[in-house]
mmCIF file of C-alpha atoms and ligand atoms in Angstrom:
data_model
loop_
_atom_site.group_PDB
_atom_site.id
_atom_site.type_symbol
_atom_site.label_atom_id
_atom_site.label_comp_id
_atom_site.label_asym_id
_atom_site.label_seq_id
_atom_site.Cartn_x
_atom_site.Cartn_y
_atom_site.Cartn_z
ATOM 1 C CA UNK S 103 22.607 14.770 -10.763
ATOM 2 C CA UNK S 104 18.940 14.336 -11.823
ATOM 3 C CA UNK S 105 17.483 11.659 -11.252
ATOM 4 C CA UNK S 106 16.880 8.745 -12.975
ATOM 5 C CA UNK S 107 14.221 6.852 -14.473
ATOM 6 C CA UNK S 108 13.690 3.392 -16.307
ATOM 7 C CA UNK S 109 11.378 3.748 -19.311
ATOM 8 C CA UNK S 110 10.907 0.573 -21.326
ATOM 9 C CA UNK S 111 14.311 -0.622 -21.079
ATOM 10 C CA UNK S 112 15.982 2.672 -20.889
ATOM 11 C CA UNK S 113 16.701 5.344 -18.538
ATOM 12 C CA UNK S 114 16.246 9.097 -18.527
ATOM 13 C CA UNK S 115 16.762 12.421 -16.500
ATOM 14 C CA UNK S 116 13.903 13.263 -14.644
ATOM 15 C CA UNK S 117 13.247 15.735 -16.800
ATOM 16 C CA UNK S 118 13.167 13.755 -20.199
ATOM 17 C CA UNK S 119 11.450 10.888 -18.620
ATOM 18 C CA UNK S 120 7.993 11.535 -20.297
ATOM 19 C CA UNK S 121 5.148 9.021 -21.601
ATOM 20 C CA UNK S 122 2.849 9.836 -24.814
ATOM 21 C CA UNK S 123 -0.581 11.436 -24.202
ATOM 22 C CA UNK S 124 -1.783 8.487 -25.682
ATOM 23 C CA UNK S 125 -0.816 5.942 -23.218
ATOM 24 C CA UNK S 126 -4.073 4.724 -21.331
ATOM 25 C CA UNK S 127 -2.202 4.328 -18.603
ATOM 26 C CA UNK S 128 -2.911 7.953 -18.924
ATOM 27 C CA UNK S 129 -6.478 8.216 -20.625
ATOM 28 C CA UNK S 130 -8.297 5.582 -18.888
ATOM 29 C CA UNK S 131 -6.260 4.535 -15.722
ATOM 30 C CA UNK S 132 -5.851 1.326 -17.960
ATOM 31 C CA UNK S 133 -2.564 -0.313 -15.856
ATOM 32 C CA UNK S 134 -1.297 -1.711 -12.950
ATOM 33 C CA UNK S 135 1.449 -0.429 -9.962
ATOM 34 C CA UNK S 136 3.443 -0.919 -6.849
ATOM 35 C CA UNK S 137 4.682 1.275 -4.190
ATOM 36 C CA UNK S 138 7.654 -0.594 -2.749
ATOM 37 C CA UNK S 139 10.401 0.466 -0.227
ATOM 38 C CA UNK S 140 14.225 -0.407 0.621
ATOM 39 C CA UNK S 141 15.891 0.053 3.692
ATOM 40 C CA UNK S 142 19.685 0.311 4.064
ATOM 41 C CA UNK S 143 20.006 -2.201 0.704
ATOM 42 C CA UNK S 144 17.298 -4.224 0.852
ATOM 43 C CA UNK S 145 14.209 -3.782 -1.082
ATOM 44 C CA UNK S 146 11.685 -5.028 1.463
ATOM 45 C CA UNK S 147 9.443 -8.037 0.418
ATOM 46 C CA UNK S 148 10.142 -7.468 -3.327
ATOM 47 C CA UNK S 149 9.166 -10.998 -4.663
ATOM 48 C CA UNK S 150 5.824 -10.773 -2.753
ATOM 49 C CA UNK S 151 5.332 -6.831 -4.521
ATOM 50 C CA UNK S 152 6.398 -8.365 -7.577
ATOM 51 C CA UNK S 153 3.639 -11.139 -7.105
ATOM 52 C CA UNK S 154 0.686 -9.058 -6.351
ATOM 53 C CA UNK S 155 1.816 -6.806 -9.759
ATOM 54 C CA UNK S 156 1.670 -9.760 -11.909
ATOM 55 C CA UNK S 157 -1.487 -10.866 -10.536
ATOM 56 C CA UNK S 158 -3.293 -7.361 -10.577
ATOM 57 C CA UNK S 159 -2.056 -7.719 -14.204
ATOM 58 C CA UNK S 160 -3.511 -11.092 -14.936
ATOM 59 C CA UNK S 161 -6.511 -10.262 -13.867
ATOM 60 C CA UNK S 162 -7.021 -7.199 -16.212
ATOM 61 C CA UNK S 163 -5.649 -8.829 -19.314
ATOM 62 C CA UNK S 164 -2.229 -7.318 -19.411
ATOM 63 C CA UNK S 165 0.459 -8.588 -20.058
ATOM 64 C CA UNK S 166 4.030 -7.572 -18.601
ATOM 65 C CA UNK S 167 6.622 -7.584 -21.167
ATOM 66 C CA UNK S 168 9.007 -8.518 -18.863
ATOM 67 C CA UNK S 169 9.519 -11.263 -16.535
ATOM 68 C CA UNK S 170 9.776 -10.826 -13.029
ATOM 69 C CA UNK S 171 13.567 -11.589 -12.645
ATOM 70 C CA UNK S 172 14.059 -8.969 -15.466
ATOM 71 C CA UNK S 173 11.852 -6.385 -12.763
ATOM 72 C CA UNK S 174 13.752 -7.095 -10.085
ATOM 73 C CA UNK S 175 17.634 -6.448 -11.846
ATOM 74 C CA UNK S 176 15.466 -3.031 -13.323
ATOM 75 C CA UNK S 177 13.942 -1.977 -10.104
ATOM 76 C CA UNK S 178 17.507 -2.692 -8.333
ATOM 77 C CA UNK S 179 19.410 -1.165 -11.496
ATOM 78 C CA UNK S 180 17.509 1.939 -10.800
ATOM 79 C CA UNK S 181 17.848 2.258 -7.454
ATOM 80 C CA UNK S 182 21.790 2.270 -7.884
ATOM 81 C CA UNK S 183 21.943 4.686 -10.949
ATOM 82 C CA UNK S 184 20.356 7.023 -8.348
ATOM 83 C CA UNK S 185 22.428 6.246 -5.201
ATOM 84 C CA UNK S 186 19.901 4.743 -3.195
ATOM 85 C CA UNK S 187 19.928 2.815 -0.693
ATOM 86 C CA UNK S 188 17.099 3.435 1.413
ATOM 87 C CA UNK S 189 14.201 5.376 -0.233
ATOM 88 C CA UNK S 190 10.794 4.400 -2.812
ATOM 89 C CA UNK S 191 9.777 3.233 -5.345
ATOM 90 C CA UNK S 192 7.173 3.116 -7.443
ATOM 91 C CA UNK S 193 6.999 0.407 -10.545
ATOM 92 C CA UNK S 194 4.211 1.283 -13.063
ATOM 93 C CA UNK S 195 2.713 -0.669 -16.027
ATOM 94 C CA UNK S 196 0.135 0.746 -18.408
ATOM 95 C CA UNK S 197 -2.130 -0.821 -21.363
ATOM 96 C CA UNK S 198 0.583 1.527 -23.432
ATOM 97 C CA UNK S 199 -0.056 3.832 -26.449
ATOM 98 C CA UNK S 200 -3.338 3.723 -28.321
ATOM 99 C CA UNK S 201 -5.730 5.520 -29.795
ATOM 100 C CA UNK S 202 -8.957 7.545 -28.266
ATOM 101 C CA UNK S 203 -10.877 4.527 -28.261
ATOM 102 C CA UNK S 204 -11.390 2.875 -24.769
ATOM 103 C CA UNK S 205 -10.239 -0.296 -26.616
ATOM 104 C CA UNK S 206 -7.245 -1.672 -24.784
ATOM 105 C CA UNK S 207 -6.691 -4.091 -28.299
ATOM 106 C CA UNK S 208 -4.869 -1.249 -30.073
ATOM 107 C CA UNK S 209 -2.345 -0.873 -27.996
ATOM 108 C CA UNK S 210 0.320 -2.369 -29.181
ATOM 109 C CA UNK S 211 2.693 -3.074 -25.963
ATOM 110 C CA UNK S 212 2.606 -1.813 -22.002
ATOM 111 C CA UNK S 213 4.655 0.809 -21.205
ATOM 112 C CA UNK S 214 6.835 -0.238 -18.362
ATOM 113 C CA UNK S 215 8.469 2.513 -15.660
ATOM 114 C CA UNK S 216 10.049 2.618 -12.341
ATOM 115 C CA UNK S 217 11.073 5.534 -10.396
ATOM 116 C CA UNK S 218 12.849 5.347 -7.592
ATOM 117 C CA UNK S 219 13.423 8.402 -5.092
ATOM 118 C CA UNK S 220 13.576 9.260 -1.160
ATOM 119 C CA UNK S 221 11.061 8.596 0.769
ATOM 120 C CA UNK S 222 8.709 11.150 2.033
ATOM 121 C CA UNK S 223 8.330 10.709 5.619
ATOM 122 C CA UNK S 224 4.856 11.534 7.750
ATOM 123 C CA UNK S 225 5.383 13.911 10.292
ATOM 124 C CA UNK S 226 7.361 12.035 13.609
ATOM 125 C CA UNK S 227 4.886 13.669 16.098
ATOM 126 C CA UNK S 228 1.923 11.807 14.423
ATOM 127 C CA UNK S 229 3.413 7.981 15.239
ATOM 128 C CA UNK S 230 3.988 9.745 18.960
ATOM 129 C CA UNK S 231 0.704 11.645 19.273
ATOM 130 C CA UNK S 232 -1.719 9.083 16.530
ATOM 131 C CA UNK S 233 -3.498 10.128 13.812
ATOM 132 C CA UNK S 234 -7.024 11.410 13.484
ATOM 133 C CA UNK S 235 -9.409 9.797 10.783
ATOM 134 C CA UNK S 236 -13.023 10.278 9.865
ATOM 135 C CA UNK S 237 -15.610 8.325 8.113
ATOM 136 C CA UNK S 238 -16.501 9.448 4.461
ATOM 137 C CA UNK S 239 -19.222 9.281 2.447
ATOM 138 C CA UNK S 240 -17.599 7.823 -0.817
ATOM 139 C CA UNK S 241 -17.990 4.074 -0.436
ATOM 140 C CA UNK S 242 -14.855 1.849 -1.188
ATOM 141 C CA UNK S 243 -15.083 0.221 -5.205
ATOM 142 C CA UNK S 244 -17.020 -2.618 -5.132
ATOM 143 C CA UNK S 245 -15.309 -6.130 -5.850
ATOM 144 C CA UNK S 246 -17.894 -6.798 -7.825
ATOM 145 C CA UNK S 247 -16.754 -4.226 -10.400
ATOM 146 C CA UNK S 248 -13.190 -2.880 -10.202
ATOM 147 C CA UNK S 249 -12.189 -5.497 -7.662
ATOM 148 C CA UNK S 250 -9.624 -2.930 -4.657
ATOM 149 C CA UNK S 251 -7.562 -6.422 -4.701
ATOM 150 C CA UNK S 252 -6.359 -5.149 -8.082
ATOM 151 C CA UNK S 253 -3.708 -2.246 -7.378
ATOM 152 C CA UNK S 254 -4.908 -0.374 -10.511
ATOM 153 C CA UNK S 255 -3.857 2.909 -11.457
ATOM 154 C CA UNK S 256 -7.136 4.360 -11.722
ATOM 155 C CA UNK S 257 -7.316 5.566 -7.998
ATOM 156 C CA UNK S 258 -10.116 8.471 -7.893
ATOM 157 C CA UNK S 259 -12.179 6.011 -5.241
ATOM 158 C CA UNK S 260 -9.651 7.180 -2.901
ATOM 159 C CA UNK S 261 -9.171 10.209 -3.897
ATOM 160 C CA UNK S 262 -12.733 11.286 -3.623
ATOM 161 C CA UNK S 263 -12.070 9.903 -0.273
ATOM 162 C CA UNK S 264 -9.447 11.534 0.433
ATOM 163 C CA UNK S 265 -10.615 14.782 -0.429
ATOM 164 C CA UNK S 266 -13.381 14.022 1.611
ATOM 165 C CA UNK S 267 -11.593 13.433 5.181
ATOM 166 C CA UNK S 268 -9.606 16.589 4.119
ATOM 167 C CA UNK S 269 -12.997 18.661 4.159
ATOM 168 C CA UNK S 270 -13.706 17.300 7.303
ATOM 169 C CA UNK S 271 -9.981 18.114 9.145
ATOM 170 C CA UNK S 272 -8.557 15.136 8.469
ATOM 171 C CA UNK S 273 -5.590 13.426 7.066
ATOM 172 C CA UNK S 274 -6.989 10.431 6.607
ATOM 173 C CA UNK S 275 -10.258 8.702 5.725
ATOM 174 C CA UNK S 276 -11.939 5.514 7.130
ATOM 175 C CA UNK S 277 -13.868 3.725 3.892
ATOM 176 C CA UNK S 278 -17.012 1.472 4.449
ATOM 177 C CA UNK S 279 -18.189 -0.802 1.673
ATOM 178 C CA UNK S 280 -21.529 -0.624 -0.009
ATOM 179 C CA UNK S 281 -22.979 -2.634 3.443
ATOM 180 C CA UNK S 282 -21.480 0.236 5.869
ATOM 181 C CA UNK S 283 -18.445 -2.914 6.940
ATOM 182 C CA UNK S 284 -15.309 -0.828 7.503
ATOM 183 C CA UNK S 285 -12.595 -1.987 4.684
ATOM 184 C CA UNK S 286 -10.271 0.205 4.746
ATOM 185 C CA UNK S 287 -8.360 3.464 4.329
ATOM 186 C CA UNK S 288 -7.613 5.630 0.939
ATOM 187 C CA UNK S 289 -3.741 4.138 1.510
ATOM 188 C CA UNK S 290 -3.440 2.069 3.466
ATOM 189 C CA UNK S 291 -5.228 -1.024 6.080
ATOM 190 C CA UNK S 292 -6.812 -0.729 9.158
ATOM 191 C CA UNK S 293 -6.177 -2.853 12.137
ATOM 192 C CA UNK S 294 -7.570 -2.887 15.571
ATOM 193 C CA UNK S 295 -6.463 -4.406 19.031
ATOM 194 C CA UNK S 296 -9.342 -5.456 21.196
ATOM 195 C CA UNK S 297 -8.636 -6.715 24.859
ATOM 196 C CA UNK S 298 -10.310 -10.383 24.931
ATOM 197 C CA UNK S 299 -8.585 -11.463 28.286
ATOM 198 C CA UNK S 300 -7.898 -11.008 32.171
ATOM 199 C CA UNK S 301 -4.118 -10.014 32.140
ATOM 200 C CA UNK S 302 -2.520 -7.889 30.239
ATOM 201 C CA UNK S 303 -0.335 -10.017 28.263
ATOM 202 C CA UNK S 304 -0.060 -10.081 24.538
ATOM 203 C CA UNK S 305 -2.101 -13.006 24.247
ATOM 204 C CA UNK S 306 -4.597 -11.117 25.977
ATOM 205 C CA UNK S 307 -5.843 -9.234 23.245
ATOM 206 C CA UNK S 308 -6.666 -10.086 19.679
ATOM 207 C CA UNK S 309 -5.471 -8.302 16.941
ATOM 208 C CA UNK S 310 -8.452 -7.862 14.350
ATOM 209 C CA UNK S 311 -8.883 -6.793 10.651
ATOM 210 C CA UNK S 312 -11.588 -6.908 8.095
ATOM 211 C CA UNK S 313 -11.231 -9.343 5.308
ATOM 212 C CA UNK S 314 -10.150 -7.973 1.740
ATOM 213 C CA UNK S 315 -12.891 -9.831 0.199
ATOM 214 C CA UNK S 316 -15.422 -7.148 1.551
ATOM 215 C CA UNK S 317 -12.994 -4.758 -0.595
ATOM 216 C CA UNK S 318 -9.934 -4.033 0.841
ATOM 217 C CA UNK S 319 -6.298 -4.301 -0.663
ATOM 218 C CA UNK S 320 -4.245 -6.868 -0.200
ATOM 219 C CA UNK S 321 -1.706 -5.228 1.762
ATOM 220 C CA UNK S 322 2.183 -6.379 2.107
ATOM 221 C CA UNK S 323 2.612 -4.025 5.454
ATOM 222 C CA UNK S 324 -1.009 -5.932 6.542
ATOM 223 C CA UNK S 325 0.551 -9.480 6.351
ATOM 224 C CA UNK S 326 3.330 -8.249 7.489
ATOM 225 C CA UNK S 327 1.950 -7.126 10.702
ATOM 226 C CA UNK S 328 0.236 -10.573 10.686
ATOM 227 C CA UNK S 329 3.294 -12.793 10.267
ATOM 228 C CA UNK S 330 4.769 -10.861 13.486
ATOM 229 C CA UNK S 331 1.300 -11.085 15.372
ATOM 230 C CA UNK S 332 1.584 -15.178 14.919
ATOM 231 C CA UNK S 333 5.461 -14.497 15.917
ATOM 232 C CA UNK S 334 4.178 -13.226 19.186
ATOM 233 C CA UNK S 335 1.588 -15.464 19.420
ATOM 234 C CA UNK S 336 -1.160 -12.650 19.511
ATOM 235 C CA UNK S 337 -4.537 -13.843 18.713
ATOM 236 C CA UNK S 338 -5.129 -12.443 14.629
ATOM 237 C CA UNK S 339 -8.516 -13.344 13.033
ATOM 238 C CA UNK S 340 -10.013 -11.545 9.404
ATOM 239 C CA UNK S 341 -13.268 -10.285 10.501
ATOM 240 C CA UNK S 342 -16.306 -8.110 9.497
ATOM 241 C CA UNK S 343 -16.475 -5.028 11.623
ATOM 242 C CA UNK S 344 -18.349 -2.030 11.966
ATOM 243 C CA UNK S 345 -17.080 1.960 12.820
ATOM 244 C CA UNK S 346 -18.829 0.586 16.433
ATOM 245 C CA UNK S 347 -16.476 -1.813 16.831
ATOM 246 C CA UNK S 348 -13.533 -0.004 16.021
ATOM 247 C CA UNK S 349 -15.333 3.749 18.384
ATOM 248 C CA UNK S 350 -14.755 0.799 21.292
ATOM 249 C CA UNK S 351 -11.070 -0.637 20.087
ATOM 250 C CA UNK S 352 -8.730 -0.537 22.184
ATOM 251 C CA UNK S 353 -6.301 0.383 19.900
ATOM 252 C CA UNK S 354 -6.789 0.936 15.570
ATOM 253 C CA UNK S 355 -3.699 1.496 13.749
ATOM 254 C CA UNK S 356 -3.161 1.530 9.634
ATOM 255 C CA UNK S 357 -0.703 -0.260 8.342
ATOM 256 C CA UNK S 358 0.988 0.718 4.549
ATOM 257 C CA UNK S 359 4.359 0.681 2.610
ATOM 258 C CA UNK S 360 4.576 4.484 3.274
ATOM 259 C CA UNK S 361 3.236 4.769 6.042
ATOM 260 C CA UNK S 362 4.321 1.012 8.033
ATOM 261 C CA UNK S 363 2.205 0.932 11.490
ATOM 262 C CA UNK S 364 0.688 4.236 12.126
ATOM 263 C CA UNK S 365 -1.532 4.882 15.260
ATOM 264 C CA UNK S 366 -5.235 6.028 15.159
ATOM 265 C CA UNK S 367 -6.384 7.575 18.215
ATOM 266 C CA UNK S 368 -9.444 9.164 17.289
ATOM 267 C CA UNK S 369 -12.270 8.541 14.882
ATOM 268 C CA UNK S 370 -15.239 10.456 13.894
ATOM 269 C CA UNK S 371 -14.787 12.850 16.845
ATOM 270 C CA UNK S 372 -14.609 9.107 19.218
ATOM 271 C CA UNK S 373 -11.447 8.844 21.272
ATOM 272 C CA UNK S 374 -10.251 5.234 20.689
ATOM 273 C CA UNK S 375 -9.073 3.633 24.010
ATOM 274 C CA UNK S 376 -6.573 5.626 25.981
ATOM 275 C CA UNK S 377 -6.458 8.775 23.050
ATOM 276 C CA UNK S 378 -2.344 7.888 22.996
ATOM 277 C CA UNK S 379 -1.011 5.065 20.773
ATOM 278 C CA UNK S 380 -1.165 1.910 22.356
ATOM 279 C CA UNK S 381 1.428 -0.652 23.656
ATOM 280 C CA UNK S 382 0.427 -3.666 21.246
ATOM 281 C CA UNK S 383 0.661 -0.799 18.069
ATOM 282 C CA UNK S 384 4.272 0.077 19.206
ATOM 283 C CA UNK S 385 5.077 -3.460 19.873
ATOM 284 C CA UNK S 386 4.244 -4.375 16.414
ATOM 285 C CA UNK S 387 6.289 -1.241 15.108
ATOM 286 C CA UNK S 388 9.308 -2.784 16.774
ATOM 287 C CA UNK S 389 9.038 -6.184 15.168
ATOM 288 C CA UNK S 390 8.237 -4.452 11.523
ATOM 289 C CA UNK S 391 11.327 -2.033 11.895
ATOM 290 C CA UNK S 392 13.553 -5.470 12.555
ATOM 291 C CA UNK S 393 11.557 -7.326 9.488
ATOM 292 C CA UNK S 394 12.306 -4.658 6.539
ATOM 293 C CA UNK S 395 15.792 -4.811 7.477
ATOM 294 C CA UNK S 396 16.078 -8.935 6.947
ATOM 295 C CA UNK S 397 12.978 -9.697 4.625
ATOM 296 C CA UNK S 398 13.547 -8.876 1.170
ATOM 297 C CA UNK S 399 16.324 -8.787 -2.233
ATOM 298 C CA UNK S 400 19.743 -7.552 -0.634
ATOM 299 C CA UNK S 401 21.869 -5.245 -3.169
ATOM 300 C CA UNK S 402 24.182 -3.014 -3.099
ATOM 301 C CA UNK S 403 25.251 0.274 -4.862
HETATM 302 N N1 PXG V 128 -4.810 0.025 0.703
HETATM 303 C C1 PXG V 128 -4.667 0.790 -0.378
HETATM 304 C C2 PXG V 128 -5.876 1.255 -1.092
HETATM 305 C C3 PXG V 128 -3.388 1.127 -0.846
HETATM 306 O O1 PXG V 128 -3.239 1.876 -1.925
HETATM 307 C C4 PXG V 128 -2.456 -0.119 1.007
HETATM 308 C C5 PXG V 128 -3.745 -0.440 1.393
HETATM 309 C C6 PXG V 128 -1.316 -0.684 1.788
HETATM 310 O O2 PXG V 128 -0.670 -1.704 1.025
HETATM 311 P P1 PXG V 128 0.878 -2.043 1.192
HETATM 312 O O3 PXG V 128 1.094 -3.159 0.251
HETATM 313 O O4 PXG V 128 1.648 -0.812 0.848
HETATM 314 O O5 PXG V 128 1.057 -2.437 2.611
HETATM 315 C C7 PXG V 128 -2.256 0.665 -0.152
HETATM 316 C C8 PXG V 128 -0.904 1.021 -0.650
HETATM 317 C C9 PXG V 128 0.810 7.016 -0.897
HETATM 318 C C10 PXG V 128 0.526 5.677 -1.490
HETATM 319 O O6 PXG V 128 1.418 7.837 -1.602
HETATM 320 C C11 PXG V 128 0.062 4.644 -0.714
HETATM 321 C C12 PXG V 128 -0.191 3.392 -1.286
HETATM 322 C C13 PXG V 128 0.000 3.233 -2.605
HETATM 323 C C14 PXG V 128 0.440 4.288 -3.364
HETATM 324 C C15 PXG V 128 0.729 5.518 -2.820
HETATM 325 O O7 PXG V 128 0.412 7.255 0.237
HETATM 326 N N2 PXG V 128 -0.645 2.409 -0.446
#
């Protein structure tokens, strides 16, 4: 069977499910998203997904024709005309059909569209062996102009960056704001574990991460990993840090939807602490992999 996607109300094979060329969704990036996930029949922190949707909305003057109790039964209607249980899914609203003009006040209503399908999986060996990532040249939007709090669809900030860390060998880039601060990745946040004590006990170390004010998304995986951090009582505080404070980490990690706690072990051509990933980063992998199977809206097929 093909799959399934929700269009407006409706759904359609994967091969009829089509938008106009006129949606500026489409011409101008003009709309909002989420990338959300379910495990085993729960879709993992869906209210707070469904939060940070509206409010990227709000903020650019769009208006959802839905409420979100009617996106939750769609997102979790889809997700069962396909059979899933587990997998992704990504909920999209755009300014909807227009004209050429820029002018978002011709278009008459959003266009509204889930799809839902497995998840792509990194590579195992890189959560065993960490991830390489390099500093690139294309600064992170400023929040003074298209604010990175807003999960808009117009994403070529990231791309450039991510183009960028490919030329250079990489999988992944680190993004600085205008001020050279490290924000954080093209997908994704970026954590790092500094020892602050004697021992070598979780409460030891402090678990750091720049603030999303200096332009950084407002990642669900990032206060994930910070709700478990005050659940093990490990020191957590939003600071402003440099690529020098995270070439002397002693451990960086990136946290996403797709991605939950990855491992960094290498940065610009620095080895970060030991080179392997360390014990606080698999620690807090644990404690996520027991969250997304209790936090979030249980269904089933
Ligand atoms: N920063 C940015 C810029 C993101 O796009 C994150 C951080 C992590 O946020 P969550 O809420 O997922 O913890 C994201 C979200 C992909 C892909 O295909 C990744 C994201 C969004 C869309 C696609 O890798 N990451």
């Amino acid at each position: 069977m093909e799959l399934q996607i929700y269009i407006d109300g409706k759904w359609y094979p994967r091969s009829e499910a089509k938008v106009s060329v006129f949606d500026h969704g489409l011409l101008y990036g003009d709309g909002v998203f989420e990338g959300i996930r379910a495990y085993d029949g729960i879709v993992f922190k869906l209210e707070e997904h469904l939060k940070r949707l509206w409010e990227s909305a709000h903020t650019i003057m769009l208006e959802i024709p839905m409420t979100p109790r009617e996106m939750e039964k769609a997102v979790i209607e889809t997700l069962r005309r396909n059979k899933l249980t587990s997998g992704y899914i990504r909920l999209v609203v755009t300014r909807g059909t227009g004209d050429l003009g820029l002018s978002p006040f011709l278009c008459k209503k959003p266009t509204v569209f889930i799809i839902t399908d497995k998840i792509a999986l990194y590579p195992a060996d890189l959560y065993q062996k960490g991830l390489e990532i390099i500093t690139v040249p294309t600064v992170r939007n400023l929040p003074e102009a298209v604010n990175p709090s807003i999960k808009s669809l117009n994403y070529l900030n990231n791309i450039m960056a991510k183009i960028e860390a490919r030329n250079g060998g990489c999988m992944e880039a680190l993004m600085l704001n205008h001020q050279g601060y490290v924000v954080e990745c093209t997908g994704d946040n970026v954590f790092m574990v500094k020892k602050t004590g004697k021992g070598s006990a979780v409460k030891d170390c402090t678990l750091l991460t720049p603030p999303s004010y200096l332009g950084a998304l407002k990642g669900i995986t990032r206060d994930a990993i910070i709700e478990i951090a005050r659940k093990l009582k490990l020191p957590f505080a939003e600071r402003i840090l440099t690529r020098h404070d995270f070439f002397n980490a002693d451990e960086v990690f990136l946290t996403g939807t797709a991605a939950e706690v990855i491992p960094v072990v290498k940065i610009d051509g620095r080895v970060v602490g030991s080179g392997k990933p360390g014990k606080i980063t698999k620690l807090l992998l644990e404690d996520f992999h027991a969250l997304v199977r209790k936090d979030g809206v249980r269904f089933s097929l």
